[in-house]
Coordinates of C-alpha atoms and ligand atoms in Angstrom, one line a residue:
M1 CA 280.6 260.6 94.1
A2 CA 279.2 256.8 94.6
T3 CA 278.3 256.2 91.1
R4 CA 281.7 257.7 90.0
L5 CA 283.2 255.3 92.0
H6 CA 280.9 252.3 91.2
A7 CA 281.7 253.0 87.5
A8 CA 285.5 252.9 88.0
R9 CA 285.6 250.2 90.5
L10 CA 288.0 247.7 88.1
P11 CA 290.6 250.5 87.5
I12 CA 290.3 251.1 91.3
V13 CA 290.8 247.4 91.9
I14 CA 293.5 247.3 89.8
S15 CA 295.6 249.9 90.6
L16 CA 295.2 249.2 94.5
V17 CA 296.5 245.8 93.7
L18 CA 299.3 246.9 91.8
L19 CA 300.1 249.6 94.7
L20 CA 300.1 246.7 97.3
L21 CA 302.3 244.4 95.2
T22 CA 305.0 247.2 94.5
S23 CA 304.7 248.2 98.0
L24 CA 305.7 244.9 99.1
I25 CA 307.9 244.1 96.5
W26 CA 310.3 247.5 97.6
Q27 CA 309.1 247.2 101.1
V28 CA 307.5 250.5 101.2
P29 CA 306.3 251.5 104.4
I30 CA 302.7 251.0 105.2
V31 CA 302.0 254.9 105.5
F32 CA 303.0 255.9 102.1
T33 CA 300.8 252.6 100.6
L34 CA 297.8 253.7 102.3
A35 CA 298.4 257.4 101.2
G36 CA 298.7 256.3 97.5
A37 CA 295.2 254.3 97.9
V38 CA 293.4 257.4 99.2
I39 CA 295.0 259.6 96.4
I40 CA 293.8 257.3 93.7
I41 CA 290.3 256.7 95.3
A42 CA 289.9 260.7 95.7
A43 CA 291.1 261.3 92.1
T44 CA 288.5 259.0 90.9
A45 CA 286.0 260.5 92.6
F46 CA 286.6 264.1 92.5
V47 CA 289.1 265.2 89.4
P48 CA 286.8 266.3 86.7
R49 CA 286.1 264.3 83.6
R50 CA 285.6 264.7 80.0
T51 CA 282.0 264.1 79.7
A52 CA 280.2 262.2 77.2
Q53 CA 278.6 265.2 75.4
N54 CA 282.4 266.9 75.3
S55 CA 283.9 263.9 73.7
N56 CA 281.0 263.7 71.2
R57 CA 281.3 267.4 70.4
Q58 CA 284.7 266.7 69.0
S59 CA 284.3 263.6 67.3
G60 CA 280.5 263.7 66.4
P61 CA 280.6 266.8 63.7
L62 CA 282.5 265.1 60.9
Q63 CA 280.1 261.9 61.5
Q64 CA 277.0 264.3 61.3
A65 CA 277.8 266.4 58.6
I66 CA 277.2 263.9 55.8
W67 CA 274.0 262.4 57.4
P68 CA 271.4 264.0 58.9
D69 CA 270.8 262.9 62.5
T70 CA 267.5 261.3 63.3
S71 CA 265.8 264.4 65.3
M72 CA 266.6 266.7 62.1
K73 CA 264.9 263.8 59.8
A74 CA 261.5 263.8 62.2
T75 CA 261.6 267.3 61.6
I76 CA 261.9 267.6 58.1
N77 CA 259.1 264.6 57.9
A78 CA 256.8 266.8 59.9
V79 CA 256.5 269.4 57.0
R80 CA 253.6 268.4 54.7
N81 CA 255.3 270.1 51.7
P82 CA 258.2 267.9 49.9
A83 CA 261.5 269.0 51.6
F84 CA 264.9 267.7 51.3
I85 CA 268.0 268.0 53.2
L86 CA 270.9 268.4 51.1
D87 CA 274.7 268.8 52.2
I88 CA 276.5 271.8 50.9
A89 CA 277.7 270.1 47.9
G90 CA 274.1 270.1 46.6
I91 CA 273.7 266.1 47.4
V92 CA 270.6 265.0 48.9
R93 CA 270.8 263.6 52.2
F94 CA 267.5 263.1 53.1
A95 CA 263.9 263.3 51.4
N96 CA 260.9 263.5 53.8
D97 CA 257.7 261.3 52.7
A98 CA 256.1 264.2 50.8
A99 CA 259.1 264.4 48.5
A100 CA 259.8 260.7 48.5
K101 CA 256.7 260.2 47.3
A102 CA 256.4 263.2 44.6
F103 CA 260.1 263.0 43.6
S104 CA 260.6 259.3 43.8
E105 CA 263.5 259.7 41.1
T106 CA 265.6 261.8 43.3
R107 CA 267.2 259.7 46.1
P108 CA 269.6 260.4 48.7
G109 CA 273.3 260.4 47.0
D110 CA 272.1 261.8 44.3
L111 CA 273.3 265.4 43.0
F112 CA 269.7 267.7 43.6
S113 CA 270.6 269.9 40.4
L114 CA 270.8 266.7 38.1
T115 CA 267.5 265.9 38.3
F116 CA 266.1 269.4 39.0
R117 CA 268.0 271.3 35.9
S118 CA 268.1 275.1 36.1
P119 CA 271.0 277.6 36.3
A120 CA 269.2 279.6 38.5
L121 CA 268.7 276.9 40.9
I122 CA 272.4 276.0 40.9
D123 CA 272.8 279.6 41.7
A124 CA 270.4 279.5 44.6
L125 CA 272.3 276.3 45.8
R126 CA 275.4 278.0 45.5
S127 CA 274.2 281.0 47.4
A128 CA 272.6 278.8 50.3
A129 CA 275.9 277.1 50.4
G130 CA 277.5 280.5 51.4
G131 CA 275.0 281.0 54.2
R132 CA 272.4 283.0 52.3
S133 CA 268.9 282.1 52.0
A134 CA 267.7 281.6 48.5
Q135 CA 264.5 281.3 46.5
V136 CA 264.0 280.1 43.0
Q137 CA 260.9 279.1 40.9
Y138 CA 260.8 276.1 39.0
R139 CA 259.3 274.9 35.9
E140 CA 259.4 271.1 35.2
H141 CA 260.6 270.4 31.4
V142 CA 257.7 268.3 30.5
E143 CA 254.1 268.9 29.1
G144 CA 251.6 270.3 31.3
A145 CA 254.5 270.8 33.6
S146 CA 254.2 271.9 37.2
V147 CA 256.0 274.8 38.6
F148 CA 257.6 275.2 41.9
N149 CA 258.6 277.6 44.3
I150 CA 261.8 276.5 45.7
E151 CA 263.0 278.0 49.0
I152 CA 266.9 277.1 50.2
D153 CA 268.1 277.9 53.7
P154 CA 271.2 276.8 55.1
V155 CA 270.9 274.6 58.4
R156 CA 274.2 275.3 61.2
R157 CA 273.9 273.3 64.2
P158 CA 276.1 274.2 67.1
G159 CA 279.6 272.2 66.8
M160 CA 279.4 271.1 63.2
K161 CA 281.7 272.3 60.8
T162 CA 279.8 271.9 57.9
G163 CA 276.3 272.5 57.5
F164 CA 273.2 271.1 55.5
L165 CA 270.6 273.0 53.4
L166 CA 266.9 272.7 54.0
L167 CA 265.2 272.7 50.6
R168 CA 261.3 273.2 50.1
M169 CA 259.2 272.7 47.2
N170 CA 255.8 274.5 46.9
E171 CA 253.9 274.0 44.2
I172 CA 252.6 277.4 42.6
T173 CA 251.0 276.1 39.2
E174 CA 247.4 276.5 40.3
Q175 CA 248.4 280.1 41.5
I176 CA 250.0 280.8 38.4
A177 CA 246.9 279.7 36.2
L178 CA 245.0 281.7 38.3
G179 CA 246.9 284.8 37.9
R180 CA 246.9 284.4 34.4
M181 CA 243.0 283.6 34.3
R182 CA 242.5 286.9 36.2
A183 CA 244.9 288.8 33.5
D184 CA 243.1 287.2 30.5
F185 CA 239.8 288.3 32.4
V186 CA 240.9 291.9 32.6
A187 CA 242.2 291.9 28.9
N188 CA 238.9 290.3 27.6
A189 CA 236.7 292.6 29.6
S190 CA 238.7 295.6 28.2
H191 CA 238.5 294.4 24.9
E192 CA 235.0 293.5 25.0
L193 CA 234.3 297.4 26.4
R194 CA 237.1 298.6 23.7
T195 CA 234.8 297.6 20.9
P196 CA 232.0 299.4 21.3
L197 CA 233.5 302.3 22.7
A198 CA 235.6 302.7 19.4
S199 CA 232.4 302.4 17.7
L200 CA 231.0 305.5 19.7
T201 CA 233.9 307.5 19.2
G202 CA 233.9 306.9 15.5
F203 CA 230.4 307.8 15.5
V204 CA 230.8 311.0 17.5
E205 CA 233.4 311.9 14.8
T206 CA 231.6 311.6 12.0
L207 CA 228.8 313.1 13.4
L208 CA 230.8 316.1 14.1
G209 CA 232.8 316.1 10.7
P210 CA 231.2 314.8 7.4
A211 CA 227.9 314.0 8.6
R212 CA 227.5 317.4 10.4
D213 CA 224.5 318.5 8.2
D214 CA 223.2 315.0 7.0
R215 CA 220.0 314.6 9.0
E216 CA 219.2 311.1 7.7
A217 CA 222.9 309.5 8.5
A218 CA 222.7 311.3 11.9
E219 CA 219.3 309.4 12.9
K220 CA 221.3 306.1 11.5
F221 CA 224.2 306.8 13.2
L222 CA 222.7 307.7 16.6
K223 CA 220.5 304.5 16.5
I224 CA 223.7 302.3 16.3
M225 CA 225.2 304.5 19.2
L226 CA 222.2 303.8 21.2
E227 CA 222.8 299.9 20.9
Q228 CA 226.5 300.2 21.5
A229 CA 226.1 302.2 24.7
E230 CA 223.2 299.7 25.2
R231 CA 225.7 296.8 24.8
M232 CA 228.5 298.7 27.2
R233 CA 225.7 298.9 29.9
R234 CA 224.6 295.3 29.5
L235 CA 228.5 294.0 29.7
I236 CA 229.1 296.2 32.9
D237 CA 226.0 295.0 34.5
D238 CA 227.1 291.3 33.6
L239 CA 230.9 292.0 35.0
L240 CA 229.3 293.6 38.2
S241 CA 226.8 290.4 38.6
L242 CA 229.9 288.0 38.5
S243 CA 232.1 289.9 40.8
R244 CA 229.0 290.2 43.5
L245 CA 228.4 286.6 42.9
E246 CA 232.3 285.8 43.8
M247 CA 231.9 287.8 46.9
R248 CA 228.6 285.9 48.1
A249 CA 229.9 282.5 46.9
H250 CA 230.1 281.2 50.4
S251 CA 227.1 283.2 51.8
Q252 CA 224.6 280.7 53.5
L253 CA 221.1 280.2 51.3
T254 CA 218.1 280.1 53.5
D255 CA 215.2 281.5 51.8
L256 CA 212.8 279.1 50.7
V257 CA 212.3 279.6 46.7
D258 CA 209.6 277.6 44.6
L259 CA 210.8 277.2 41.3
V260 CA 207.3 276.7 39.4
P261 CA 206.4 280.4 39.5
L262 CA 209.7 281.4 39.1
V263 CA 209.9 279.4 35.7
H264 CA 206.5 281.1 34.6
H265 CA 207.6 284.4 35.6
V266 CA 210.6 284.2 33.3
R267 CA 208.5 282.6 30.5
E268 CA 206.4 285.6 30.6
A269 CA 209.2 287.9 30.5
L270 CA 210.6 286.3 27.8
A271 CA 207.6 286.0 25.7
P272 CA 208.1 289.1 23.7
V273 CA 211.4 287.7 22.4
A274 CA 209.9 284.6 21.6
Q275 CA 207.2 286.0 19.5
E276 CA 209.5 288.3 17.5
L277 CA 211.7 285.2 16.8
D278 CA 208.9 283.2 16.1
V279 CA 209.7 280.0 18.3
T280 CA 206.8 278.4 20.2
V281 CA 207.5 277.8 24.0
D282 CA 206.3 274.5 25.5
V283 CA 206.4 274.5 29.4
D284 CA 205.9 271.6 31.2
L285 CA 205.6 272.4 35.1
P286 CA 204.6 270.3 38.1
S287 CA 201.2 271.1 39.9
T288 CA 202.9 271.0 43.2
P289 CA 205.7 273.4 44.5
L290 CA 208.9 272.8 43.8
N291 CA 211.2 274.2 46.9
V292 CA 214.5 274.8 47.0
R293 CA 216.8 276.9 49.5
G294 CA 218.2 279.8 47.4
D295 CA 218.3 283.3 46.2
A296 CA 215.0 284.2 43.8
D297 CA 217.0 286.9 42.0
E298 CA 220.0 284.5 41.4
L299 CA 217.9 281.7 40.3
T300 CA 215.8 284.2 38.0
Q301 CA 219.1 285.1 36.2
V302 CA 219.9 281.4 35.4
L303 CA 216.4 280.9 34.3
Q304 CA 216.8 284.2 32.0
N305 CA 219.7 283.3 30.3
L306 CA 219.1 279.7 29.6
I307 CA 215.7 280.3 27.9
E308 CA 216.9 283.6 26.3
N309 CA 219.9 281.2 25.0
G310 CA 217.5 278.7 23.8
L311 CA 215.4 281.4 21.8
K312 CA 218.5 283.2 20.5
Y313 CA 220.4 280.5 19.5
G314 CA 218.0 277.8 18.7
E315 CA 215.9 280.2 17.0
T316 CA 215.7 278.0 13.8
G317 CA 214.3 275.0 15.4
G318 CA 211.1 277.1 16.0
R319 CA 210.5 275.2 19.5
L320 CA 211.6 275.5 22.9
E321 CA 210.9 273.0 25.5
I322 CA 210.8 274.3 29.5
K323 CA 210.3 271.2 32.1
A324 CA 210.6 271.4 35.9
E325 CA 210.5 268.1 37.8
T326 CA 211.5 266.2 40.8
R327 CA 214.4 263.5 40.3
T328 CA 216.5 261.2 42.4
V329 CA 220.0 261.5 42.1
A330 CA 222.2 259.4 44.1
G331 CA 219.4 258.7 46.9
S332 CA 218.4 262.4 47.1
A333 CA 215.7 264.6 45.6
V334 CA 216.7 267.4 43.5
A335 CA 214.8 269.8 41.5
A336 CA 215.7 269.5 37.6
I337 CA 215.0 272.3 35.0
T338 CA 215.5 271.3 31.5
V339 CA 215.7 274.0 28.7
R340 CA 215.5 271.9 25.3
D341 CA 215.7 274.0 21.9
Y342 CA 216.0 272.3 18.6
G343 CA 218.2 274.7 16.6
P344 CA 222.1 273.8 15.1
G345 CA 223.2 272.6 18.4
I346 CA 226.6 272.7 19.6
A347 CA 229.9 270.8 18.4
E348 CA 231.3 268.4 21.2
E349 CA 234.5 270.3 21.3
H350 CA 232.9 273.5 22.7
L351 CA 231.0 272.0 25.5
P352 CA 233.5 271.8 28.2
R353 CA 234.2 275.6 27.6
L354 CA 231.0 277.1 27.5
T355 CA 230.9 278.0 30.8
E356 CA 234.3 279.9 30.6
R357 CA 234.0 283.8 30.6
F358 CA 233.7 285.4 27.3
Y359 CA 233.7 282.0 25.4
R360 CA 231.6 282.0 22.3
V361 CA 231.2 279.2 19.7
D362 CA 230.7 282.0 17.2
V363 CA 231.9 285.2 18.4
E364 CA 230.4 287.6 15.7
S365 CA 227.0 285.7 15.8
S366 CA 226.9 286.2 19.2
R367 CA 227.4 289.8 19.4
Q368 CA 225.0 290.1 16.8
K369 CA 222.7 288.6 19.0
N370 CA 223.6 291.0 22.0
G371 CA 225.5 288.6 23.6
T372 CA 228.4 289.2 26.1
G373 CA 229.6 285.4 26.5
L374 CA 229.6 286.4 30.3
G375 CA 225.8 284.3 30.9
L376 CA 226.6 280.9 31.2
A377 CA 229.7 281.8 33.7
I378 CA 227.2 283.4 35.9
V379 CA 224.8 280.4 35.4
K380 CA 227.8 278.3 36.5
H381 CA 228.3 280.4 39.2
I382 CA 225.1 280.7 40.7
V383 CA 224.4 277.1 40.3
G384 CA 227.7 276.4 42.3
H385 CA 226.3 278.7 45.3
H386 CA 223.3 276.5 45.3
R387 CA 225.2 273.5 45.3
G388 CA 223.7 272.4 42.0
R389 CA 224.9 271.0 39.1
L390 CA 224.7 272.5 35.3
S391 CA 224.5 269.8 32.4
I392 CA 224.9 270.4 28.8
N393 CA 223.9 268.2 26.3
S394 CA 224.0 268.5 22.5
V395 CA 224.0 266.7 19.4
L396 CA 225.1 268.9 16.3
G397 CA 222.4 269.8 14.1
E398 CA 219.6 268.1 16.8
G399 CA 219.5 271.3 18.9
A400 CA 221.1 271.6 22.6
T401 CA 219.7 270.7 26.5
F402 CA 220.6 272.6 29.2
T403 CA 219.8 271.1 32.8
I404 CA 220.2 272.4 36.3
E405 CA 219.7 270.2 39.3
L406 CA 219.3 271.8 42.8
P407 CA 218.7 270.1 45.9
V408 CA 215.2 270.0 47.0
A409 CA 214.7 271.8 50.4
D410 CA 214.3 269.7 53.2
M411 CA 210.9 270.6 54.7
D412 CA 211.9 269.3 58.2
T413 CA 214.4 271.8 58.8
L414 CA 211.9 274.5 57.6
T415 CA 209.7 273.4 60.6
D416 CA 212.3 273.1 63.1
K417 CA 213.6 276.7 62.0
N418 CA 210.2 278.0 62.4
S419 CA 209.4 276.4 65.5
L420 CA 212.8 277.9 67.1
E421 CA 211.9 281.3 65.7
T422 CA 208.3 281.7 66.9
G423 CA 209.6 280.0 70.3
I424 CA 207.3 277.0 70.0
Ligands
LIG501 N1 221.1 276.9 23.0 C1 222.3 277.0 22.8 N2 222.4 276.8 21.5 C2 223.4 276.9 20.5 N3 224.7 277.5 21.2 C3 224.4 278.0 22.6 C4 223.3 277.8 23.0 N4 223.3 278.5 24.5 C5 224.5 279.1 24.4 N5 225.4 278.9 23.0 C6 226.7 279.2 22.8 O1 227.5 279.3 24.1 C7 228.3 280.9 24.3 C8 227.7 281.0 25.5 O2 226.7 281.4 25.7 P1 226.5 282.5 27.2 O3 225.0 282.7 27.5 O4 227.6 282.7 28.1 O5 226.9 284.0 26.3 P2 226.1 285.0 25.4 O6 224.6 284.5 25.5 O7 226.8 285.0 24.2 O8 226.2 286.4 26.3 P3 225.2 286.6 27.4 O9 224.4 285.4 27.9 O10 226.1 287.3 28.2 O11 224.4 287.6 27.0 C9 227.1 281.5 23.1 O12 227.7 282.7 22.5 C10 226.7 280.7 22.2 O13 227.9 280.4 21.2
LIG502 MG1 223.6 284.0 27.1

């Protein structure tokens, strides 16, 4: 009450002076003058007033309907993805920091659908303006375009005649590419399986029909059938191997693996292949252990594929070199294994794609060599799991060099770990 009287002191004083003057001019009895003064003061103190909030509620909405207020802007700025506030006519009224950065050409005052042209988007904006949330996929009209999932929601605030639209843009380019890759992978895998399966079915039909009594033909066909069945088994093994690797991609690798005996072992296992293809294998291994943290089976798979590839595809060079050594890369020790052949090499344009699943430089020649096109994809996966690096260098006509680099195991940590385990 005191505050209200204090706030209204000037009008009270003026009213009282006027009251006194009129009383003097018309000689009104003092009782009436005093009563008048009391009424003025009481009215100022007790009669309810229109509050600031009430008055804002009536005059504010029209101002706020066009430009969002500060708190609304601050909230939208906290959204990490690009987000816009539009009025219901679809005009941009605010762009958050992420939107201003990613879509600098779309500024407040612009019609949103002028820069993002799409009939589906216009429909979605209309629907949101009518009070219904909408969602639409938008693909940019440029080369290597990004794809966005645009969500539009009407924003209504109490007391506002017209509202706004909150428009959020989520980039889904990668998700779409991943989905396509998965679909391609399934299609490729099915195709790779279908080929030997069709061949098997064909031979079974021939053996049941025209070649029923031809023993010589039967033997020949059965041999091919065995090869095809073998091919299917290899393919399924590789597919399972890839899926297992994907599942274990984030598992910790704690075992200590010495690469020297591993290289030796794979070389021995592939000696018959080298002999059959008439390729001399030179091995250069250090006399001390080359320890890495990893999975011995997975690393064996890597060496097997690289050495087998070198023998199969570099056969014409007649020579294969395998070298294991310690190198320093960016100040850290790495174990490097190089497999170098002297065959036809690989043209530069194929190099970045070699580790893609089912990618082969020459599909027919790879099939003849029993290749499934999954070997290097598996290698890349395993090397990545071991926090290593695979590099491929080749000059057409001069052979190819495949190198894997893996971080050398930190022996100090091993000692600490052992101490802990043994309780020392
Ligand atoms: N040393 C090499 N010299 C020339 N080309 C190679 C060499 N290594 C790989 N390639 C090419 O890369 C392709 C992919 O190799 P990758 O090991 O992934 O598959 P693959 O050997 O065909 O099948 P898999 O390893 O599953 O049996 C091969 O088909 C071949 O065209
Ligand atoms: Mg291979």
